[in-house]
PDB file of C-alpha atoms in Angstrom:
ATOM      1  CA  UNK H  20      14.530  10.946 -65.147  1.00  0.00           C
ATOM      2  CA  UNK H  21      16.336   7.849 -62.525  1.00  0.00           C
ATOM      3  CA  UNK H  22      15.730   4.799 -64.406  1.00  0.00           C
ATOM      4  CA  UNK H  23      14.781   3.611 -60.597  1.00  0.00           C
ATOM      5  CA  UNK H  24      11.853   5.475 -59.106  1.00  0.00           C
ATOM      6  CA  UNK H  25      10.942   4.663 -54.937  1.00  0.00           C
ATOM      7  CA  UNK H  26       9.757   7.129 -52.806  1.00  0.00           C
ATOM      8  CA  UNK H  27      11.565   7.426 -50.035  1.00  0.00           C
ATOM      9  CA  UNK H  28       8.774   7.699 -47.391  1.00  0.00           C
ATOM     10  CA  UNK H  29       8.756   7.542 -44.544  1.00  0.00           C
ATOM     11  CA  UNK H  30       5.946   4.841 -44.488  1.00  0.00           C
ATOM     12  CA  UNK H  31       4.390   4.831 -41.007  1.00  0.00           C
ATOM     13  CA  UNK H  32       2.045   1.876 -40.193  1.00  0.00           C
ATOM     14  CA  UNK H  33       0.244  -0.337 -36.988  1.00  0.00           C
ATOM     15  CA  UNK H  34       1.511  -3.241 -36.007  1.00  0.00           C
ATOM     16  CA  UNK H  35      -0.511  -5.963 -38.179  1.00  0.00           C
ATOM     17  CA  UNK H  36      -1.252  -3.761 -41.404  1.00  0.00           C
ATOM     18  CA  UNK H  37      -0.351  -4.615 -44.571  1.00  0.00           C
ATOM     19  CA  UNK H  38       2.109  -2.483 -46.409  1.00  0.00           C
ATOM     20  CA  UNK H  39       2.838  -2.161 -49.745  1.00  0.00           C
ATOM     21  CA  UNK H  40       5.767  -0.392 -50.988  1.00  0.00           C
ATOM     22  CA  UNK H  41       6.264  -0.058 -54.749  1.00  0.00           C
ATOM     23  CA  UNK H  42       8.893   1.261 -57.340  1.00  0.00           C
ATOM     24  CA  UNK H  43       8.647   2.407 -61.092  1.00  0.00           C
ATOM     25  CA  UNK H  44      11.417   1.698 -63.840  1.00  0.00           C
ATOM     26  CA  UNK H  45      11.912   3.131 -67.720  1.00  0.00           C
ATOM     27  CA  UNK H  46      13.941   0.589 -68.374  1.00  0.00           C
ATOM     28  CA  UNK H  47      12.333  -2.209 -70.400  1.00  0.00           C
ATOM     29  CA  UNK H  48      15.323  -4.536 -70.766  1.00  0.00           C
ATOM     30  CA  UNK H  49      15.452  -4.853 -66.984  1.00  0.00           C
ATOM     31  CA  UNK H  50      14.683  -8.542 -66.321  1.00  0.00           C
ATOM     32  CA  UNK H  51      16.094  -9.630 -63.018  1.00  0.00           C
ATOM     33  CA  UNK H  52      13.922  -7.778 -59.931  1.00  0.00           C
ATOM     34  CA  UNK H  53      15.341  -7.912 -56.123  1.00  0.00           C
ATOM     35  CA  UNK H  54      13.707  -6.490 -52.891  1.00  0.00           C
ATOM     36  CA  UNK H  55      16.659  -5.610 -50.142  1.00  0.00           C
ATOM     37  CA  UNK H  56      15.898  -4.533 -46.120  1.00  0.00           C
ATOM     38  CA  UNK H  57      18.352  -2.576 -44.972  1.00  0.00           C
ATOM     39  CA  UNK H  58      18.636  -1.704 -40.800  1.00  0.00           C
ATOM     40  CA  UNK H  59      20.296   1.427 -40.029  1.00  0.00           C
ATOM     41  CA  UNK H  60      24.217   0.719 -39.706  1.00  0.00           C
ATOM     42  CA  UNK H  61      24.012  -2.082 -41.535  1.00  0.00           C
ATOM     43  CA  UNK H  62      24.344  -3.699 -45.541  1.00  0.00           C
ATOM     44  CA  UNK H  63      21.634  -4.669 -47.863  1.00  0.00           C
ATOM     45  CA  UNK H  64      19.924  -8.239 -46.851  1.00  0.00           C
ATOM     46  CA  UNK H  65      18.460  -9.996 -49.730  1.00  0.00           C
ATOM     47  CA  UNK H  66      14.418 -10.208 -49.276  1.00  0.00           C
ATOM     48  CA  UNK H  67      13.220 -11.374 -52.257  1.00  0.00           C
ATOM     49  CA  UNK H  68      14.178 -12.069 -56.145  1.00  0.00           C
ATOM     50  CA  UNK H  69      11.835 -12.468 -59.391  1.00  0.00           C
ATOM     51  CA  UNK H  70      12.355 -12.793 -62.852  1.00  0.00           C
ATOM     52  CA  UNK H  71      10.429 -11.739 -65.512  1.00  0.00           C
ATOM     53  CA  UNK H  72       6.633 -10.394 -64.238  1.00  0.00           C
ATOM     54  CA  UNK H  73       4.518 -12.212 -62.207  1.00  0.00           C
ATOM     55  CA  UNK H  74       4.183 -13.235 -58.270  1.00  0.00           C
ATOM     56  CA  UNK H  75       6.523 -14.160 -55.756  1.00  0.00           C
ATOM     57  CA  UNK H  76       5.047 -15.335 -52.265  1.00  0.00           C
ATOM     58  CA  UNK H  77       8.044 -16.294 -49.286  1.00  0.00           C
ATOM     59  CA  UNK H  78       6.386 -16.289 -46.179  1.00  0.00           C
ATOM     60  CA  UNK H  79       4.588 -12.350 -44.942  1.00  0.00           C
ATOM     61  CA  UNK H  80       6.176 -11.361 -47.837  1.00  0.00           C
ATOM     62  CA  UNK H  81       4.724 -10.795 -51.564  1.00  0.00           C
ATOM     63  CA  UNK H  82       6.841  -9.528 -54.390  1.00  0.00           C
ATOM     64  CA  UNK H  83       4.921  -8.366 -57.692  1.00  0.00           C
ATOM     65  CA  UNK H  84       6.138  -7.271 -60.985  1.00  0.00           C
ATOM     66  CA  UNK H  85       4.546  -5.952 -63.683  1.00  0.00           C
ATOM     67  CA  UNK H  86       6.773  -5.432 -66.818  1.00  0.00           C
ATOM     68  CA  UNK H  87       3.326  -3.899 -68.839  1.00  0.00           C
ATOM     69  CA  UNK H  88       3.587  -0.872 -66.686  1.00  0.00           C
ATOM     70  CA  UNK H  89       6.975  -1.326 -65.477  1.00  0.00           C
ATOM     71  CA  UNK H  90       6.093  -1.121 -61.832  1.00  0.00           C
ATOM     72  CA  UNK H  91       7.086  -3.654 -59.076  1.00  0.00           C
ATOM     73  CA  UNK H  92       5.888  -4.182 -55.194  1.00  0.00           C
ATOM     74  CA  UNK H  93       6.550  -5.626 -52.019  1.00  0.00           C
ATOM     75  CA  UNK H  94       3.680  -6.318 -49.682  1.00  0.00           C
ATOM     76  CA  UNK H  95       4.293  -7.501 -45.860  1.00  0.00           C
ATOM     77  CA  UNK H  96       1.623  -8.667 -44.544  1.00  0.00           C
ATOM     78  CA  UNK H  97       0.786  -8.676 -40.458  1.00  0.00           C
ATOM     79  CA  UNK H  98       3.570  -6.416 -39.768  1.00  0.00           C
ATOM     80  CA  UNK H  99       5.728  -6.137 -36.991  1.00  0.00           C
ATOM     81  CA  UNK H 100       7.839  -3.781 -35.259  1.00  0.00           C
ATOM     82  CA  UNK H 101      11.197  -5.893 -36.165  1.00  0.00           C
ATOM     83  CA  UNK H 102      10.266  -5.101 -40.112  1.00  0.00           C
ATOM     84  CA  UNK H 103      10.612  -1.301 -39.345  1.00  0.00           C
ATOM     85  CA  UNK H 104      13.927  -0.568 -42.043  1.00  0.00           C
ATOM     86  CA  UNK H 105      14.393   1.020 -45.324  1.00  0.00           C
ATOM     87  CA  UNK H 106      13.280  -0.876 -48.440  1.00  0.00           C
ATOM     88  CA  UNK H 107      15.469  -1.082 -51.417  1.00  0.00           C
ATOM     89  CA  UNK H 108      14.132  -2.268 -54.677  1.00  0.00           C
ATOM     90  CA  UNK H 109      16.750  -3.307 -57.078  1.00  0.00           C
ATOM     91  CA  UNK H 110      16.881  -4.578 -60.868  1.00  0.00           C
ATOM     92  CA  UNK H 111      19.351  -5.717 -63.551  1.00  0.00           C
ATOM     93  CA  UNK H 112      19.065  -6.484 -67.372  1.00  0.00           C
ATOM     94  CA  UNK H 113      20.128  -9.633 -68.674  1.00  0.00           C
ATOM     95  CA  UNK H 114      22.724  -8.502 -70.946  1.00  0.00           C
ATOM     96  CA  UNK H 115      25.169  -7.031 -68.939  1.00  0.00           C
ATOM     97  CA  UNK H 116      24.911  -9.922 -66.328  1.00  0.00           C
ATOM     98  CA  UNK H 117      24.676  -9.096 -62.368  1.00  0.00           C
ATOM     99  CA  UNK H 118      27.040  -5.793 -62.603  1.00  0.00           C
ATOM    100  CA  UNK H 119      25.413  -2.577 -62.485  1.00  0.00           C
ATOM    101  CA  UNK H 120      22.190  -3.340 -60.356  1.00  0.00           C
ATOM    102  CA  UNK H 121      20.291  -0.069 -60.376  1.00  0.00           C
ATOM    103  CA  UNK H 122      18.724   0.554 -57.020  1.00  0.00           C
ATOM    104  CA  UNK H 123      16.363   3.063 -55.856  1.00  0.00           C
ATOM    105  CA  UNK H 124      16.303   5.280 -53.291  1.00  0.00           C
ATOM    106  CA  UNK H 125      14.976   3.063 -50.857  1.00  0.00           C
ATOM    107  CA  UNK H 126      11.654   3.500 -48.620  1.00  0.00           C
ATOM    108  CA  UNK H 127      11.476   4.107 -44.975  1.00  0.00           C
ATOM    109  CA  UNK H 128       9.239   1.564 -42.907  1.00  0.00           C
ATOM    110  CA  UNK H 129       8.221   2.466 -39.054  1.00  0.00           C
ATOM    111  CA  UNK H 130       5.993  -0.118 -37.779  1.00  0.00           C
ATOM    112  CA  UNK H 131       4.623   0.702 -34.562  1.00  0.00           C
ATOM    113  CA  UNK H 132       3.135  -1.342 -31.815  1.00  0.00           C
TER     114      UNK H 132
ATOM    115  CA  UNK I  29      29.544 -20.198 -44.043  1.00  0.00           C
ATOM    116  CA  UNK I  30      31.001 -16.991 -43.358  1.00  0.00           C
ATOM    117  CA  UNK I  31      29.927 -13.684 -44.626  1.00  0.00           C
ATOM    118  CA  UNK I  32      31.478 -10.832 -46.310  1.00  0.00           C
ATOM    119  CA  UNK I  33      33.523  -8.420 -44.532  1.00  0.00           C
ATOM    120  CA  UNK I  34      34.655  -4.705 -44.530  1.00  0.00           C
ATOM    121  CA  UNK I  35      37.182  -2.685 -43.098  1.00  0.00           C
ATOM    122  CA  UNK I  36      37.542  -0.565 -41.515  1.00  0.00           C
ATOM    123  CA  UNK I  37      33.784   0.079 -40.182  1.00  0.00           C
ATOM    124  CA  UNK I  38      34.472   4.260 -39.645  1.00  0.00           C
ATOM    125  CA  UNK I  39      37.338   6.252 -41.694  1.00  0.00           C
ATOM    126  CA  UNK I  40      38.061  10.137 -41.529  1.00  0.00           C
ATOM    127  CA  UNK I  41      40.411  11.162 -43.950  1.00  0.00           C
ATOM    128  CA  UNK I  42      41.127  15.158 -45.547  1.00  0.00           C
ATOM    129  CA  UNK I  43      40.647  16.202 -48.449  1.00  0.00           C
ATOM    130  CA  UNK I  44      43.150  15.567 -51.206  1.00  0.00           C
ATOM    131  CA  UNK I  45      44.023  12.118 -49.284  1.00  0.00           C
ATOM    132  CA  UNK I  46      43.927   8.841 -50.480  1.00  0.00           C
ATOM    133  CA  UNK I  47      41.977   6.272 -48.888  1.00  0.00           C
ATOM    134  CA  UNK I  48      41.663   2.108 -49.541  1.00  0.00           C
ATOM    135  CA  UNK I  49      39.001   0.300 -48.321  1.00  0.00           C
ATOM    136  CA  UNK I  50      38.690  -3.627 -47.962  1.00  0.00           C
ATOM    137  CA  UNK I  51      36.162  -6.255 -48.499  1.00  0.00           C
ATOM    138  CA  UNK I  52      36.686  -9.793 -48.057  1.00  0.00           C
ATOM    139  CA  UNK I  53      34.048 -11.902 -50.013  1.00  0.00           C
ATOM    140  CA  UNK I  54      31.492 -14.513 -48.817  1.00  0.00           C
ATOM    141  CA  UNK I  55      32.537 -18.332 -49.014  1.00  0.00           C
ATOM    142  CA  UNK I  56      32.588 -19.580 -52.631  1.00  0.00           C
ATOM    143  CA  UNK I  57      32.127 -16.500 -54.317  1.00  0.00           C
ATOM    144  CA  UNK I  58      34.419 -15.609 -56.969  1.00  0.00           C
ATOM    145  CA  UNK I  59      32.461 -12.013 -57.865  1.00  0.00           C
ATOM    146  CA  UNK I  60      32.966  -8.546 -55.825  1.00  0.00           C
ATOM    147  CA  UNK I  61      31.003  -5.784 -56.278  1.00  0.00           C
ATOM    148  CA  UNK I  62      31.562  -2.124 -54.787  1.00  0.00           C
ATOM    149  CA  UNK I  63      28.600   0.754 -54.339  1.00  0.00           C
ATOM    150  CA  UNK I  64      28.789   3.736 -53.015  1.00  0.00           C
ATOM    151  CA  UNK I  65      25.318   5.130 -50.841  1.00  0.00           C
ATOM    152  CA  UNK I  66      24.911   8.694 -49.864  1.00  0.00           C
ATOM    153  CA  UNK I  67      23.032   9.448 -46.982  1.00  0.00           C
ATOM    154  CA  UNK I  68      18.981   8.639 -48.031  1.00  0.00           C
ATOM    155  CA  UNK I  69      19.835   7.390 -51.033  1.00  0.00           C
ATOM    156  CA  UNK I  70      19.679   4.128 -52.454  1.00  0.00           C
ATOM    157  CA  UNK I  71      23.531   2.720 -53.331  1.00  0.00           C
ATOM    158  CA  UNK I  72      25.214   3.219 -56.489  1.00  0.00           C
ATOM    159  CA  UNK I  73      27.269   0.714 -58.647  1.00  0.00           C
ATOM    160  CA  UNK I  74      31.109   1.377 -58.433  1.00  0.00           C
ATOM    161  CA  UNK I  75      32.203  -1.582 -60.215  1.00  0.00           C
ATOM    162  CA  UNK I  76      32.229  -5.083 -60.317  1.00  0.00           C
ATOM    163  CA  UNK I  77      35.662  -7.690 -60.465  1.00  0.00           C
ATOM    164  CA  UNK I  78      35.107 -11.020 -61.682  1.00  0.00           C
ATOM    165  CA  UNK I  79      38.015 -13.423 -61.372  1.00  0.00           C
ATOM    166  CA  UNK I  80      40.322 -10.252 -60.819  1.00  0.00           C
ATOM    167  CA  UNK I  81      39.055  -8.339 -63.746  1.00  0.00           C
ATOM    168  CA  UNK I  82      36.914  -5.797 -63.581  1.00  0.00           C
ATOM    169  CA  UNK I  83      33.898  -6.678 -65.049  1.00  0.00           C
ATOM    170  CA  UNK I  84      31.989  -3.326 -65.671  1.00  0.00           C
ATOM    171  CA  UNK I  85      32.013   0.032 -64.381  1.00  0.00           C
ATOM    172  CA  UNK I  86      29.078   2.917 -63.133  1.00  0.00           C
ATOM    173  CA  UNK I  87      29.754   5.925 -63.240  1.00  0.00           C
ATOM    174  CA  UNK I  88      32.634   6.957 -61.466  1.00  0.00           C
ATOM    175  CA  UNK I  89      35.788   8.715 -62.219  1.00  0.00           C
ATOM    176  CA  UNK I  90      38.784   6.992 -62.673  1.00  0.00           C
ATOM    177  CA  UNK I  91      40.134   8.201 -59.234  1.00  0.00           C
ATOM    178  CA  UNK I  92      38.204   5.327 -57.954  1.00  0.00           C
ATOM    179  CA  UNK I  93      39.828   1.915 -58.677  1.00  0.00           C
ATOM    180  CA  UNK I  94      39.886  -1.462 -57.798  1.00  0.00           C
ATOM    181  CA  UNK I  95      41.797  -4.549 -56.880  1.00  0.00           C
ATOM    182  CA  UNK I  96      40.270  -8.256 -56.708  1.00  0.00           C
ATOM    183  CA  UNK I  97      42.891 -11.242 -55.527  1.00  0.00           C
ATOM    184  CA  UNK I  98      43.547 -14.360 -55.769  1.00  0.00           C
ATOM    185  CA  UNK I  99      41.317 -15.636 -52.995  1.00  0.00           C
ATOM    186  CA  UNK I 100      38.571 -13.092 -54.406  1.00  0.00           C
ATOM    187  CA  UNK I 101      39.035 -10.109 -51.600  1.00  0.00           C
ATOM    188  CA  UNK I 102      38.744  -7.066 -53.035  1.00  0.00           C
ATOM    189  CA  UNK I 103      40.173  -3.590 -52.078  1.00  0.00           C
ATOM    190  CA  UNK I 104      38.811   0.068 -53.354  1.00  0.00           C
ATOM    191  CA  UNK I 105      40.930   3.052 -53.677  1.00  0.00           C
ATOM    192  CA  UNK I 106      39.745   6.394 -53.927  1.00  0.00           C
ATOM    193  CA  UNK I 107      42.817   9.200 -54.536  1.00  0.00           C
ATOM    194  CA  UNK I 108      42.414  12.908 -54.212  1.00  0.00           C
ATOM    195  CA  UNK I 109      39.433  12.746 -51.832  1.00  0.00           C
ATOM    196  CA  UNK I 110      36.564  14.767 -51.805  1.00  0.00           C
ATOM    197  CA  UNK I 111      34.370  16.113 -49.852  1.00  0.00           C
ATOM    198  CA  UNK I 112      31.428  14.827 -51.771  1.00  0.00           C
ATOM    199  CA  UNK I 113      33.374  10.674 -51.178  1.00  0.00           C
ATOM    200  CA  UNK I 114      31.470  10.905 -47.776  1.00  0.00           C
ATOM    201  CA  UNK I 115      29.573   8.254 -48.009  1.00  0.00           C
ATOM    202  CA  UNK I 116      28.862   4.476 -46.697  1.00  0.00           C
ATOM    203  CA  UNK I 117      30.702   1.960 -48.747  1.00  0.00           C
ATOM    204  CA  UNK I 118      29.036  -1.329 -49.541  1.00  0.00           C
ATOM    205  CA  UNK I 119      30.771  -4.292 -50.963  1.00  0.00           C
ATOM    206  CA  UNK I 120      28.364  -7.092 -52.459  1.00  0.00           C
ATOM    207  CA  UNK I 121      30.050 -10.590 -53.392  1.00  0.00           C
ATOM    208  CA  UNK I 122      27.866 -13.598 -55.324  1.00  0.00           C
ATOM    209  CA  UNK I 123      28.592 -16.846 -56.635  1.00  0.00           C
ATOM    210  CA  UNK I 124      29.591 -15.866 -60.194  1.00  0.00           C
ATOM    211  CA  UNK I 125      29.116 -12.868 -62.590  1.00  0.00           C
ATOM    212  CA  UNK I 126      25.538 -13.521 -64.034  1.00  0.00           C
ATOM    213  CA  UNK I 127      24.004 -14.215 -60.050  1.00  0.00           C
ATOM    214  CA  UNK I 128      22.095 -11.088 -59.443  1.00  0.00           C
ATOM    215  CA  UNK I 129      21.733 -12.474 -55.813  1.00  0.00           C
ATOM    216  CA  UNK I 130      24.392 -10.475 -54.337  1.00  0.00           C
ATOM    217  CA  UNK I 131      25.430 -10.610 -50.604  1.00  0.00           C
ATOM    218  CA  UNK I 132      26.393  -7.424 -48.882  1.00  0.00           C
ATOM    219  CA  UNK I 133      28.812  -6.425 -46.185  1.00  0.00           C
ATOM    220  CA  UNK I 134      28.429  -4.237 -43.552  1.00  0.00           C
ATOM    221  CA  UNK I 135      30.167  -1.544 -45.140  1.00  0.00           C
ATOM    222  CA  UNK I 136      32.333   1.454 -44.492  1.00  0.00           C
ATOM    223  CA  UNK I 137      31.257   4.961 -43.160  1.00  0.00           C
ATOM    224  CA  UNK I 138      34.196   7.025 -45.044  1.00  0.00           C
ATOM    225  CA  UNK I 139      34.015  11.060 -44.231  1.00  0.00           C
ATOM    226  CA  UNK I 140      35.943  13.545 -46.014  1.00  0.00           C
ATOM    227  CA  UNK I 141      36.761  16.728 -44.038  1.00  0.00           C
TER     228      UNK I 141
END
């Protein structure tokens, strides 16, 4: 079992729908939780960060963790064409400091208009 | 502020060669991290140098090795290619060692013939 689960889509949507894109973990010391966009060709981009469970709003975008069932999301809401990209969700326990992120596989967004 | 940067952008090298790859980190950061991402997956952690010592390692023979400098670039070496070293690779630099806000460069598309 990947202690990272995403599915890796692809996640076709409407311009103006909300999407929600999740991931599912096994490991419980995993405290730090990041949300990267990544364009074809091109590096990570930071989207979000959390720590610890709860709610994280930064403008269309809504990152959620829940350490209970080990599951975290990312919802965009009102769409657009320019967010079509892979999503990468990304974590780190505290212990061993920011080396060895795990990331998943990444989820592929097409939003159409 | 200026980013982090990678070179070269595209490599071919045969197997059996020996290939280095370099990163140059983003303003103020003294941490470089290296991941390797196969094609639809998510990337994986290489390993991390933190004030030019490496600071943790995935898992990753020990063909694959590291450098940081003085002004925090960072080079990765990978000896006795294989074909399964095609991949892109991503170098990450952040502010210190426990950030888990990492900033990614473009990356290098390395294939192994």
């Amino acid at each position: 079992q990947k202690e990272v689960e995403q599915d890796p889509g692809p996640l076709s949507v409407p311009e103006g729908a909300i999407v929600s894109l999740n991931c599912t973990y096994s490991n419980s010391a995993f405290q730090y939780f990041m949300w990267y966009r990544q364009y074809s060709r091109k590096g990570p981009e930071l989207l979000m960060y959390t720590y610890s469970s709860g709610n994280k709003e930064d403008g269309r975008f809504t990152a959620q963790v829940d350490k209970s069932s080990k599951y975290i999301s990312l919802f965009i809401r009102d769409s657009q064409p320019s967010d079509s990209a892979t999503y990468l969700c990304a974590m780190s326990d505290v212990n061993t400091g920011g080396f060895k992120t795990i990331f998943g596989a990444g989820t592929r967004l097409f939003v159409k208009a | 502020e200026t980013g982090v940067t990678q070179s070269p952008t595209h490599l071919i090298k045969t197997r059996g060669q020996q290939v280095t790859l370099r990163c140059s980190s983003q303003s103020g950061h003294n941490t470089v991290s290296w991941y390797q991402q196969a094609l639809g997956q998510g990337p994986q952690f290489i390993f991390q140098y933190y004030r030019e010592e490496e600071n943790g390692r995935g898992n990753f023979p020990p063909r694959f090795s590291g450098l940081q400098f003085p002004n925090y670039s960072s080079e990765l070496n990978v000896n006795a290619l294989e074909l399964d070293d095609s991949a892109l690779y991503l170098c990450a630099s952040s502010r210190d060692r426990s950030s888990y806000e990492q900033y990614f460069g473009p990356g290098t598309r390395l294939t192994v013939t």
